[in-house]
CSV table of C-alpha atoms in Angstrom, one decimal:
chain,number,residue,atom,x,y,z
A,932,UNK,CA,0.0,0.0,0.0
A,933,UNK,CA,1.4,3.2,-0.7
A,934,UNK,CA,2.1,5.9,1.9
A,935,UNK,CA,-0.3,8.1,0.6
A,936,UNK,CA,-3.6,9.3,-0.3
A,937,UNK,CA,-5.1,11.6,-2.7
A,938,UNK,CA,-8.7,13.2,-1.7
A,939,UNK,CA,-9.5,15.1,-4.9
A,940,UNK,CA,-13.1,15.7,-3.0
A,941,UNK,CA,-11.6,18.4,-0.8
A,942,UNK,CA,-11.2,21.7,-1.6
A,943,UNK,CA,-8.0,22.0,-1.9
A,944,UNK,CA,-7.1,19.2,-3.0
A,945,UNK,CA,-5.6,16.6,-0.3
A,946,UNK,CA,-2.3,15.0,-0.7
A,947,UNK,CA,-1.8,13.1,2.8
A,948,UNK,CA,1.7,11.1,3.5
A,949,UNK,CA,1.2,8.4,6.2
A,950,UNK,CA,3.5,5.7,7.7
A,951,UNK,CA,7.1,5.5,6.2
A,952,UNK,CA,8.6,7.7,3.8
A,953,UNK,CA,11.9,7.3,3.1
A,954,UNK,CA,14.0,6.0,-0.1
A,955,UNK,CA,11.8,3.0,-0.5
A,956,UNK,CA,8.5,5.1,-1.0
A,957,UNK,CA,10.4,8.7,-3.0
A,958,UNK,CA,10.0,7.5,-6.7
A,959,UNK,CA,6.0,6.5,-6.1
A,960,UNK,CA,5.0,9.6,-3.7
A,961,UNK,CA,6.8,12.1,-5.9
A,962,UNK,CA,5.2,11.0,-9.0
A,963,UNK,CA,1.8,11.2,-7.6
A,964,UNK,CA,2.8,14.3,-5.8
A,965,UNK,CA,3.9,15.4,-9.2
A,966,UNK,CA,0.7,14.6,-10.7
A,967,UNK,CA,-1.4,16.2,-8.4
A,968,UNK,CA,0.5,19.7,-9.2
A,969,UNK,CA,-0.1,19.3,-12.7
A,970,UNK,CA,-3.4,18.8,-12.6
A,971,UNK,CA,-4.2,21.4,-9.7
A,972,UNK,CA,-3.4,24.6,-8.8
A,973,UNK,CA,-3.4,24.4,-5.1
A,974,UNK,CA,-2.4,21.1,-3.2
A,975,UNK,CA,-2.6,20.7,0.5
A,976,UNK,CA,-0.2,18.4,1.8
A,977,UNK,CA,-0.6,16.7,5.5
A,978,UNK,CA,2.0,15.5,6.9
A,979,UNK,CA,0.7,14.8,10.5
A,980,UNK,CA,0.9,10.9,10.0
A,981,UNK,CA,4.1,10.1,8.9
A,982,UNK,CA,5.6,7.9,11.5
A,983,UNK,CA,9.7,7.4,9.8
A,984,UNK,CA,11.2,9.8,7.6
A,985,UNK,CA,14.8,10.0,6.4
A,986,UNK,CA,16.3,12.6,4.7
A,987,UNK,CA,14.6,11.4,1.8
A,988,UNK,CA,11.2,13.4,2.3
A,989,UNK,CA,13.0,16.6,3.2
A,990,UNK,CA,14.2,16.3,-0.5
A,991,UNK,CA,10.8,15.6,-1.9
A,992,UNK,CA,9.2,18.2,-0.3
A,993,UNK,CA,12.2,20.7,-1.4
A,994,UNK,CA,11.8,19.5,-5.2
A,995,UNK,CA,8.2,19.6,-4.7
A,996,UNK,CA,8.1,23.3,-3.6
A,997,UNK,CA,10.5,23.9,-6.4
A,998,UNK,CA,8.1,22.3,-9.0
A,999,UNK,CA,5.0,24.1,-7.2
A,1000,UNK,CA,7.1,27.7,-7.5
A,1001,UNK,CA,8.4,26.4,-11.4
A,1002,UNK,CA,4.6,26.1,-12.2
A,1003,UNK,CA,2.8,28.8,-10.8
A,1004,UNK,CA,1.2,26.3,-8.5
A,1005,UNK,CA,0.7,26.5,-4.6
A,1006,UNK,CA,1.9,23.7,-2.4
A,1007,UNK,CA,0.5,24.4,1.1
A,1008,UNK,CA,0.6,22.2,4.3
A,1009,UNK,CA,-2.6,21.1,6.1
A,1010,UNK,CA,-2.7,21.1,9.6
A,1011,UNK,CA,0.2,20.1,11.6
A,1012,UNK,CA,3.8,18.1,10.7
A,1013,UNK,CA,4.4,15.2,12.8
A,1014,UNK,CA,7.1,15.7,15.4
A,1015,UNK,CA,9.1,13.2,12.4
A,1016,UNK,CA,8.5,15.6,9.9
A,1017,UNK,CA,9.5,18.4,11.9
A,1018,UNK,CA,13.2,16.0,13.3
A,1019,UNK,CA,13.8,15.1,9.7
A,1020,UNK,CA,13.8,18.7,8.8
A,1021,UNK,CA,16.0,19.8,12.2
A,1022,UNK,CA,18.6,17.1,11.1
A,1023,UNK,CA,18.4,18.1,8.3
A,1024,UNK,CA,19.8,22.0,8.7
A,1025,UNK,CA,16.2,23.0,7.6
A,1026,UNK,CA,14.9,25.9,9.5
A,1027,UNK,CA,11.4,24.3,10.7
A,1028,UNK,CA,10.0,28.1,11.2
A,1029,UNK,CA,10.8,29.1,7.9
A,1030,UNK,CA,10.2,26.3,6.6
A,1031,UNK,CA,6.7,25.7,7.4
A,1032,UNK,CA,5.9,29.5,7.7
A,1033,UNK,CA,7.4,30.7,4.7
A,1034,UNK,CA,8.5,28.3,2.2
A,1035,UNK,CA,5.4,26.0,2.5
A,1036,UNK,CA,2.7,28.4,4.2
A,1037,UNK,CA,-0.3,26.7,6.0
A,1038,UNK,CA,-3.5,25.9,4.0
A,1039,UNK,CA,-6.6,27.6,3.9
A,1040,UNK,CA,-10.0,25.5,3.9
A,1041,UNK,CA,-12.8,26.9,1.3
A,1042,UNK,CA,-14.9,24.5,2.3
């Protein structure tokens, strides 16, 4: 099962990472990540229930932003980062603050 779900229903658009994402899991979450950008303009991203990260996802959402940016599309983060989001970023040498404040800012609901 992959380690992640798309909820086209929500407005935006719901991209939702859950479980493990590291190495293993990049190539098929980055491709549907991909997707989704191309065919939406805004895409919310959850990361509350990812459980193991590596450095892995701190690249993919880095390339990710970048492609958002590239495309004149809006990557934005629902709700909160798990507390192994927010390690994988601190080992890292990511900022969290302006990381999750500026870079990727928080999404707003429309309904």
């Amino acid at each position: 099962m992959p380690p992640f779900v798309l909820d086209e229903s929500s407005n935006p658009v719901l991209f939702t990472l859950s479980g493990a994402c590291t190495v293993d899991e990049a190539r098929g979450v980055h491709t549907a990540l991909a997707g989704a950008l191309a065919a939406h303009e805004v895409v919310a991203l959850d990361l509350g229930k990812v459980e193991y990260a590596d450095i892995t996802l701190v690249q993919l959402l880095l390339a990710a932003l970048q492609e958002a940016q590239d495309r004149g599309k809006r990557l934005e983060l629902a709700g909160e980062a798990s507390k192994v989001v927010l390690q994988a970023l601190r080992l890292a040498g990511v900022e969290q603050n302006a990381f999750i404040g500026n870079l990727f800012p928080k999404a707003t609901s429309s309904g």
